[in-house]
PDB file of C-alpha atoms in Angstrom:
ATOM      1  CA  UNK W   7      92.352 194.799 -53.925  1.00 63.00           C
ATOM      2  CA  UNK W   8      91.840 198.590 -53.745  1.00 70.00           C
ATOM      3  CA  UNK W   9      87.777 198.945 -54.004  1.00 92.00           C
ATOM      4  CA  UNK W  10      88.003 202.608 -55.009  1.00 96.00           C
ATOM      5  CA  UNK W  11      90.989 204.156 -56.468  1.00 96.00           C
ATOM      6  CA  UNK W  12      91.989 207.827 -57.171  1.00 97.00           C
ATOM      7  CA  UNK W  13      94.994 209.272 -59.273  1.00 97.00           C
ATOM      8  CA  UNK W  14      96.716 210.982 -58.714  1.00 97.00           C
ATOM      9  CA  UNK W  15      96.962 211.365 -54.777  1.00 96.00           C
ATOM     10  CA  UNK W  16      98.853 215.102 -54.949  1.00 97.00           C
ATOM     11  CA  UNK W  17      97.678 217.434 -57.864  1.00 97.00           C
ATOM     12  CA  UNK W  18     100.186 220.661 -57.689  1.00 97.00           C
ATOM     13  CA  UNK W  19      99.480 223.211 -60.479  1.00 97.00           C
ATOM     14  CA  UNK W  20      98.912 226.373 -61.125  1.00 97.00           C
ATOM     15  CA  UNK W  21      96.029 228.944 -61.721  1.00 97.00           C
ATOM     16  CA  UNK W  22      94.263 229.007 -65.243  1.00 97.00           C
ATOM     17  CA  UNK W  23      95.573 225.496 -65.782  1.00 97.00           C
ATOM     18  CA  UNK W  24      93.337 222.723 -66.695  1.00 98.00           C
ATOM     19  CA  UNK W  25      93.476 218.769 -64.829  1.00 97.00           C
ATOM     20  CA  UNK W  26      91.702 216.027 -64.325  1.00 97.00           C
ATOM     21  CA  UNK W  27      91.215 213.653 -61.522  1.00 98.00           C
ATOM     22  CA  UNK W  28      90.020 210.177 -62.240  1.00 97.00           C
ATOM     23  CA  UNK W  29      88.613 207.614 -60.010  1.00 97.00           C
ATOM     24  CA  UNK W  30      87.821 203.645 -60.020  1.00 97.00           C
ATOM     25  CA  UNK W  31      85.926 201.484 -58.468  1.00 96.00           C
ATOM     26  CA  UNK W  32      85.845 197.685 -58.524  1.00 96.00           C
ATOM     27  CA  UNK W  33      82.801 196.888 -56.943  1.00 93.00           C
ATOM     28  CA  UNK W  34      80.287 196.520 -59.503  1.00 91.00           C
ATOM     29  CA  UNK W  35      78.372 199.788 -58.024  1.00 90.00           C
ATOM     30  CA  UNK W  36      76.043 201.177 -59.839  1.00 88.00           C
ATOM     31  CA  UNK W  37      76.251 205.074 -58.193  1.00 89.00           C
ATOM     32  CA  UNK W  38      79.515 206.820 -58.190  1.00 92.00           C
ATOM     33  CA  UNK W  39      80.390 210.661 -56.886  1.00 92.00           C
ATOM     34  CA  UNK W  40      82.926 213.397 -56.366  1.00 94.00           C
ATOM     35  CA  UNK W  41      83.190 215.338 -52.861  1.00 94.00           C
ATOM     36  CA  UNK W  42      85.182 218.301 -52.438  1.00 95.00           C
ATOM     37  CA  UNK W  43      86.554 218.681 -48.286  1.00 94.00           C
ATOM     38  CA  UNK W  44      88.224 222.171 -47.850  1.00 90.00           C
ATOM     39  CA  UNK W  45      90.620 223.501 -45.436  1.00 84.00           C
ATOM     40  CA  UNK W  46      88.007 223.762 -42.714  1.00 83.00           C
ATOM     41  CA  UNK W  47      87.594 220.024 -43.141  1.00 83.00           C
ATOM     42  CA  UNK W  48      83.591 220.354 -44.275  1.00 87.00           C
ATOM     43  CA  UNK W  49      83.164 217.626 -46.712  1.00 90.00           C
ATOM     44  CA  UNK W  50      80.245 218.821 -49.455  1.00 90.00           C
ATOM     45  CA  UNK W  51      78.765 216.421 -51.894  1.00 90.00           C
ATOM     46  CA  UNK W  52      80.044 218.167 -55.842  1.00 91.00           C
ATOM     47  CA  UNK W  53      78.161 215.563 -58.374  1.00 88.00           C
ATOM     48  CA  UNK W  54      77.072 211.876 -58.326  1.00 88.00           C
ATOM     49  CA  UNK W  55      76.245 209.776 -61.286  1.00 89.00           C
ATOM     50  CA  UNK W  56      74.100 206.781 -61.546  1.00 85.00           C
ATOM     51  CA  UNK W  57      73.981 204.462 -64.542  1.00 75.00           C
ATOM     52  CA  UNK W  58      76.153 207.077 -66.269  1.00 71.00           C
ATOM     53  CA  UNK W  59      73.212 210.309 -65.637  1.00 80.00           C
ATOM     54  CA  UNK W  60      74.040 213.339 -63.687  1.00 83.00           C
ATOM     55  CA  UNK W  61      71.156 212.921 -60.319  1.00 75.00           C
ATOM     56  CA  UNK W  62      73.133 215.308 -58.110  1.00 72.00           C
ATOM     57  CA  UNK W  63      74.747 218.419 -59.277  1.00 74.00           C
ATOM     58  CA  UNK W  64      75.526 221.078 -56.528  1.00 73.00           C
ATOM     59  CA  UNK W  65      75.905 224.568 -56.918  1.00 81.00           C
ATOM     60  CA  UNK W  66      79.591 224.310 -58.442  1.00 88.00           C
ATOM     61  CA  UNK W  67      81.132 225.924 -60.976  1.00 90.00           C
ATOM     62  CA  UNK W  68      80.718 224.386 -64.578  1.00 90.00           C
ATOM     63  CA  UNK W  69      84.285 224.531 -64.542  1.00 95.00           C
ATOM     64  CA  UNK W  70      84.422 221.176 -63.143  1.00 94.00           C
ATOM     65  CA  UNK W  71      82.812 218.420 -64.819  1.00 92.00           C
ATOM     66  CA  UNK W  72      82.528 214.716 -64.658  1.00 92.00           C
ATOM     67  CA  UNK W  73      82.665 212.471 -67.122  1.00 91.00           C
ATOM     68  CA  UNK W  74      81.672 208.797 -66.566  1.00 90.00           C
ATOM     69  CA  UNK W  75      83.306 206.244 -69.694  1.00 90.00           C
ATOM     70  CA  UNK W  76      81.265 204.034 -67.819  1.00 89.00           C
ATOM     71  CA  UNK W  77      80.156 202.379 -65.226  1.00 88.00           C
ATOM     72  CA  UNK W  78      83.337 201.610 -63.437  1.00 93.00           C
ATOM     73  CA  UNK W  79      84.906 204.803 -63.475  1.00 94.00           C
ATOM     74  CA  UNK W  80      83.702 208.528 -62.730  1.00 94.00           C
ATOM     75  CA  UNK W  81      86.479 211.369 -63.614  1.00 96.00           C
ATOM     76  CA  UNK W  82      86.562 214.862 -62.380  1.00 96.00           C
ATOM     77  CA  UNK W  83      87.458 217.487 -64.888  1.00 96.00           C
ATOM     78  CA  UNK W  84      88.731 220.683 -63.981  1.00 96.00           C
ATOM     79  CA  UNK W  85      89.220 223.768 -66.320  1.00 97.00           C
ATOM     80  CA  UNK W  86      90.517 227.220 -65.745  1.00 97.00           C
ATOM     81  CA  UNK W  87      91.803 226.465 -62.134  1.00 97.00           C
ATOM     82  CA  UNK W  88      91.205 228.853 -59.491  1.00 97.00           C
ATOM     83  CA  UNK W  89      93.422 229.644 -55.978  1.00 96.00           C
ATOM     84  CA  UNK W  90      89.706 228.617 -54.122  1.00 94.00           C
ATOM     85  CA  UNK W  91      89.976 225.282 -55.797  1.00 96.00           C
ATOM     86  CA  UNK W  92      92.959 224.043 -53.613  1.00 96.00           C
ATOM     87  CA  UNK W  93      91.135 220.970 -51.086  1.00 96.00           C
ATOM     88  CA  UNK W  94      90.965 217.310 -50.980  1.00 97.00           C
ATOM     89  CA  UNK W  95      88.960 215.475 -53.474  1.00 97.00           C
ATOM     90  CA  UNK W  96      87.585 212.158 -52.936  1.00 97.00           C
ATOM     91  CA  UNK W  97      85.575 209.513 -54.703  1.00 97.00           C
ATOM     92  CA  UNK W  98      83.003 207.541 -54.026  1.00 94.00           C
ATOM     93  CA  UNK W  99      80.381 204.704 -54.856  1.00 93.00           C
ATOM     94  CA  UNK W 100      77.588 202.915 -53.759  1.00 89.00           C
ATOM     95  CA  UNK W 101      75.011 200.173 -54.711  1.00 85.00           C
ATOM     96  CA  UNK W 102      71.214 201.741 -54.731  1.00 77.00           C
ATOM     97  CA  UNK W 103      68.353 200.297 -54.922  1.00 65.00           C
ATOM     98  CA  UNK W 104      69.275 196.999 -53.413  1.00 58.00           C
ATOM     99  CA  UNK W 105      69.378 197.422 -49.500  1.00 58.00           C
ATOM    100  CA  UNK W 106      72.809 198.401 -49.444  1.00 58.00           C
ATOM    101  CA  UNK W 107      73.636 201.598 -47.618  1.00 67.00           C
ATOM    102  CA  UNK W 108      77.077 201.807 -47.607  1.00 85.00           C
ATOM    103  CA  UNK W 109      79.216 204.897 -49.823  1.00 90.00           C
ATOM    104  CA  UNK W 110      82.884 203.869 -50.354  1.00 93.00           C
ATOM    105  CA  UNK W 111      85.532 206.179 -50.606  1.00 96.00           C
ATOM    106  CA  UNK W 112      88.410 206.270 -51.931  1.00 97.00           C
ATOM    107  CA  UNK W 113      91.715 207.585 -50.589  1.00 96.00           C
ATOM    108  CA  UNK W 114      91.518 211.425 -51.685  1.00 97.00           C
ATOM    109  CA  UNK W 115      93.381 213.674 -54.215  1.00 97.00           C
ATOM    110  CA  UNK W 116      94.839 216.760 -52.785  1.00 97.00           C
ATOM    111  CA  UNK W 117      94.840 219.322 -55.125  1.00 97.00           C
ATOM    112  CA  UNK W 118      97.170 222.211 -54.501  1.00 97.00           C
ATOM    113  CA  UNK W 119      96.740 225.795 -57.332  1.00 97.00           C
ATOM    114  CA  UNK W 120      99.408 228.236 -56.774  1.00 96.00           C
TER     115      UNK W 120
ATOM    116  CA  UNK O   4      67.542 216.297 -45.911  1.00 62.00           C
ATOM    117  CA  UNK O   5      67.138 216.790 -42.108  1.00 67.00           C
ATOM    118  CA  UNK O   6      69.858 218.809 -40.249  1.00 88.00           C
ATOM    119  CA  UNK O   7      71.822 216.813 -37.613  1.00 94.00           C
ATOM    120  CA  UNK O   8      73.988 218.525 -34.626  1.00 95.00           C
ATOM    121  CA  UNK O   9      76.707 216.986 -33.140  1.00 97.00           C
ATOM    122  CA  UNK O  10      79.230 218.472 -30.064  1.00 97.00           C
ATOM    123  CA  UNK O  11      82.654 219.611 -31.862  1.00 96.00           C
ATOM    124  CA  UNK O  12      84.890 217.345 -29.849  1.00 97.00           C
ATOM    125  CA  UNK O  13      85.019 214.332 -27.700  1.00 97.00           C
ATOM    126  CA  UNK O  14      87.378 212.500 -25.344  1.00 97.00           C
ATOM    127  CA  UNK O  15      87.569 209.144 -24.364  1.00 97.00           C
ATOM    128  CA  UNK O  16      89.596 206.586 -22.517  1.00 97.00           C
ATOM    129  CA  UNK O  17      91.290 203.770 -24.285  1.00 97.00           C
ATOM    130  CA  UNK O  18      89.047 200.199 -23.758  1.00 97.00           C
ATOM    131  CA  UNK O  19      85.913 202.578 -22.231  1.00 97.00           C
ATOM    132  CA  UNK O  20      82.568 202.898 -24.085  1.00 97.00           C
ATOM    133  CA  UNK O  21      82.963 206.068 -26.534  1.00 98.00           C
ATOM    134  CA  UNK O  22      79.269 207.628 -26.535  1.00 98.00           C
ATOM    135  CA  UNK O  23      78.864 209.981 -29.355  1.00 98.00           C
ATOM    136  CA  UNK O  24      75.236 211.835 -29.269  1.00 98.00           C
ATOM    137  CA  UNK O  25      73.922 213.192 -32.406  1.00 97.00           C
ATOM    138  CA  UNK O  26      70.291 215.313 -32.793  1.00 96.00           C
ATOM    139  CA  UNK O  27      68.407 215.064 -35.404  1.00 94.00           C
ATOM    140  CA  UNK O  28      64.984 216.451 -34.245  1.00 93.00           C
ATOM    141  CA  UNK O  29      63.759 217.238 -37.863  1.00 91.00           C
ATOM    142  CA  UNK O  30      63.836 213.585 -39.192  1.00 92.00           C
ATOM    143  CA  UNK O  31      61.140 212.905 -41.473  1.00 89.00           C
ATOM    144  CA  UNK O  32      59.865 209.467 -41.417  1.00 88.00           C
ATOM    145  CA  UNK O  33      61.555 207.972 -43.956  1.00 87.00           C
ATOM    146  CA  UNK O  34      64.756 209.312 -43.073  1.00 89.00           C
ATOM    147  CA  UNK O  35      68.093 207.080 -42.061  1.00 91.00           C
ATOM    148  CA  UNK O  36      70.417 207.579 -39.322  1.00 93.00           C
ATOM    149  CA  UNK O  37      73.948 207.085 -40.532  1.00 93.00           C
ATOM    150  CA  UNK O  38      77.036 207.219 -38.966  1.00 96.00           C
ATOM    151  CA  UNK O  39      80.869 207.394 -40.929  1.00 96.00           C
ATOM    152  CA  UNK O  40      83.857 208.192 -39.516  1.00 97.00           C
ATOM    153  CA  UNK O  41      87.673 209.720 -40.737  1.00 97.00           C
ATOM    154  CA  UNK O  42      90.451 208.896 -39.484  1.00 95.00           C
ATOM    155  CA  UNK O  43      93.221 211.693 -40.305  1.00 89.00           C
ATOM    156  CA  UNK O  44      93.117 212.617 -44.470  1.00 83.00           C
ATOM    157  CA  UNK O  45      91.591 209.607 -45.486  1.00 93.00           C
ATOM    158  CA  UNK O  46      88.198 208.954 -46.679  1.00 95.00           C
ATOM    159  CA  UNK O  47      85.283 208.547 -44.750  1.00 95.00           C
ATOM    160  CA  UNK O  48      84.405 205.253 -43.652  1.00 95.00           C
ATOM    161  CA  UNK O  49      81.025 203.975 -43.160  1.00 94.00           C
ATOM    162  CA  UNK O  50      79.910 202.534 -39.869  1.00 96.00           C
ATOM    163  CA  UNK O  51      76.543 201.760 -39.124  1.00 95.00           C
ATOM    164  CA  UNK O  52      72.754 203.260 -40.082  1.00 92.00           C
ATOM    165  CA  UNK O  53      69.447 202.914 -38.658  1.00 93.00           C
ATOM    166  CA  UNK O  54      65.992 203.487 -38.907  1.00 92.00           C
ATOM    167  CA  UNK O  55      64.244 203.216 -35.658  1.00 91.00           C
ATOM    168  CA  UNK O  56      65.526 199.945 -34.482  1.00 87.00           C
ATOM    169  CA  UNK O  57      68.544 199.594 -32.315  1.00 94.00           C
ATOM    170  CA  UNK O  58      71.455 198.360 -34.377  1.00 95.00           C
ATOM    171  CA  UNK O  59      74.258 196.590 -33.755  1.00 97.00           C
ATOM    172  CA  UNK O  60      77.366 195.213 -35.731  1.00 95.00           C
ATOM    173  CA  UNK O  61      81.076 194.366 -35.627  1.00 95.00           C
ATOM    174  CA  UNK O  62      81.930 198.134 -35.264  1.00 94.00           C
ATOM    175  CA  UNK O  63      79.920 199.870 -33.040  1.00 97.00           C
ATOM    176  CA  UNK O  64      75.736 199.844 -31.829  1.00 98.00           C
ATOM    177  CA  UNK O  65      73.147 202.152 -32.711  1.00 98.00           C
ATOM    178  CA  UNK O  66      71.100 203.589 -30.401  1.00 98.00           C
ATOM    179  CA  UNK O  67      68.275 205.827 -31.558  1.00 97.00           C
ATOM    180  CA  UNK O  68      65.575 207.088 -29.319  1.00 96.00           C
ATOM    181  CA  UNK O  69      62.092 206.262 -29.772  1.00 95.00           C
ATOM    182  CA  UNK O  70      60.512 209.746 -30.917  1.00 94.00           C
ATOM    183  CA  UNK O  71      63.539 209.127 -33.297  1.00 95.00           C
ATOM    184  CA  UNK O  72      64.509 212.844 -32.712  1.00 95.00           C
ATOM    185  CA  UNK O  73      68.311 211.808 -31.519  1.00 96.00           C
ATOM    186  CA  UNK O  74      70.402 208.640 -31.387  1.00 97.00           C
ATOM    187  CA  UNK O  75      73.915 207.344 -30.115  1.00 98.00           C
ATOM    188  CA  UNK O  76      76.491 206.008 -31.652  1.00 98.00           C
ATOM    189  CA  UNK O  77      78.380 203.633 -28.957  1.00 98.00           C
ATOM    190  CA  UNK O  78      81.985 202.569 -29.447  1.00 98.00           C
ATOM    191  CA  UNK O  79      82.045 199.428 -26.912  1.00 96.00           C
ATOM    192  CA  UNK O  80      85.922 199.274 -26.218  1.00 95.00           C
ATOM    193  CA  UNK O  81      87.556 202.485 -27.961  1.00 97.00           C
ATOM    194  CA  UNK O  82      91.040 201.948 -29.303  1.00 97.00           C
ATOM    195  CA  UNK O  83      93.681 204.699 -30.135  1.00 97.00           C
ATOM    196  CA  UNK O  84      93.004 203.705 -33.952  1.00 96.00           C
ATOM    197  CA  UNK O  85      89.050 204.905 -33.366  1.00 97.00           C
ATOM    198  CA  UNK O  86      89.916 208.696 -33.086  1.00 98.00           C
ATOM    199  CA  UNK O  87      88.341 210.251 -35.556  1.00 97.00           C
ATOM    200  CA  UNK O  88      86.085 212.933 -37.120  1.00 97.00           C
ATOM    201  CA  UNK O  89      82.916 211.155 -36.482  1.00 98.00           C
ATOM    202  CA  UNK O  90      79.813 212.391 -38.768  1.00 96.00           C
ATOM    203  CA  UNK O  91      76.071 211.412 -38.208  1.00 96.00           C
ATOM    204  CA  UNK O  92      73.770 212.234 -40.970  1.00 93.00           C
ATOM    205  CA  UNK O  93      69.890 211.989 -41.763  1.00 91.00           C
ATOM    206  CA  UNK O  94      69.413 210.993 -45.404  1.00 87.00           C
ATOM    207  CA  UNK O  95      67.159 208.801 -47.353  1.00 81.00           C
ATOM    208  CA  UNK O  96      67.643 205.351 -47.539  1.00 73.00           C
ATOM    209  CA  UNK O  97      69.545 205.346 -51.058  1.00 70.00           C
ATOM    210  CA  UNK O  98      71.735 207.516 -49.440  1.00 65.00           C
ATOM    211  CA  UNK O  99      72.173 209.454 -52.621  1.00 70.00           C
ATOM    212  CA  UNK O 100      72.689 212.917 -51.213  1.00 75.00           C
ATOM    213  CA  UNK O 101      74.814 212.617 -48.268  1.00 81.00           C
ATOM    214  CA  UNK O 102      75.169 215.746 -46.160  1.00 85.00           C
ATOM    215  CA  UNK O 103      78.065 215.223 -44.019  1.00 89.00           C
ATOM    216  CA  UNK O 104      78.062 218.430 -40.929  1.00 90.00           C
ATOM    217  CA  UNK O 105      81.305 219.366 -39.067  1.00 92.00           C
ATOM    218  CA  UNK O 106      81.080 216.139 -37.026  1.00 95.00           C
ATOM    219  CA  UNK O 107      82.577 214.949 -33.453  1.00 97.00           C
ATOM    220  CA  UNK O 108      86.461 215.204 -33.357  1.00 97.00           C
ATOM    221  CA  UNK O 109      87.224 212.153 -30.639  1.00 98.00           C
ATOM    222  CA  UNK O 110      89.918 211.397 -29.344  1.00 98.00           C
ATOM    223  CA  UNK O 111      90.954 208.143 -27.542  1.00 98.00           C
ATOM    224  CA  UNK O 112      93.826 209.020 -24.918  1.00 97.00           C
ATOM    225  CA  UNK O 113      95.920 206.088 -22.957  1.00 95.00           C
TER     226      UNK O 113
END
């Protein structure tokens, strides 16, 4: 069973358009977030929700925005897209508060704007 | 969260011990060592963390120095399926904020 899912895996669109990423996970974790890895490969934390409240939100633009239905699943919502936001986007989650240390990712999205 | 600095690239022999250093001389006390690693596109996979104890488990050991200011992470028998981007990162123990840096590129040759 995959533990944490993303769809879809190849996002091609183009600029000004609007999309949305979603992601799942299936292992009751209580802390879920959304990294963005460019084309130099540096992988920098976006947002990361716990218990469905924003803890983490980075310097991005509010163009993107997660939205958490609940506890299970953490979407990434992207309006007016831009050439700059062309990278990888991946998932994860993680159990806090319990002793566990471990974030698990999912597979990745890679979005493409032309 | 304490910066970490890693060399850019690595080699390694297939079956030798892969030794991947990582500094982290501005660890504050309560700070974890962790290690992840990805392989190609995919996501990063977690490997191993640490305080100030020596850790070992079924993927690699954990070696962090006493003054806590740098630590190892120790491949036993590398495989071709271990090269990777390797990232170490100092971050509290919820983990919540995870600054991954440009991390060790290694590469496992026959």
């Amino acid at each position: 069973d995959t533990a944490v899912s993303q769809t879809p895996k190849y996002l091609v669109t183009q600029m000004g358009n609007d999309k949305s990423i979603k992601c799942e996970q299936n292992l009751g974790h209580d802390t879920m977030y959304w990294y963005k890895q460019d084309s130099k490969k540096f992988l920098k934390i976006m947002f990361s929700y716990n218990n469905k409240e924003l803890i983490i939100n980075e310097t991005v633009p509010n163009r993107f925005s997660p939205k958490s239905p609940d506890k299970a699943h953490l979407n990434l919502h992207i309006n007016s897209l831009e050439l700059g936001d062309s990278a990888v986007y991946f998932c994860a989650s993680s159990l806090t508060g319990t002793g566990m240390y471990e974030q698990y990712f999912g597979p990745g999205t890679r979005l493409t704007v032309t | 969260d304490a910066k970490t600095t890693q060399p850019p690239s690595m080699d390694c022999a297939e079956g030798r011990a892969a030794n991947l250093p990582c500094n982290h001389s501005t660890i504050s006390g309560n700070e974890y060592v962790y290690w992840y690693r990805q392989i190609h596109s995919q996501g990063p996979q977690y490997i191993i963390h640490g305080l100030k104890n020596n850790e070992t488990n079924e993927m690699a050991s954990l070696i962090i120095t006493e003054d806590r200011k740098s630590s190892t992470l120790i491949l036993p028998h590398a495989t071709l399926r271990d090269t990777a981007v390797y990232y170490c990162i100092a971050a509290l123990y919820n983990n919540n904020d995870m600054r991954f840096g440009a991390g060790t590129r290694l590469t496992v040759k026959p």
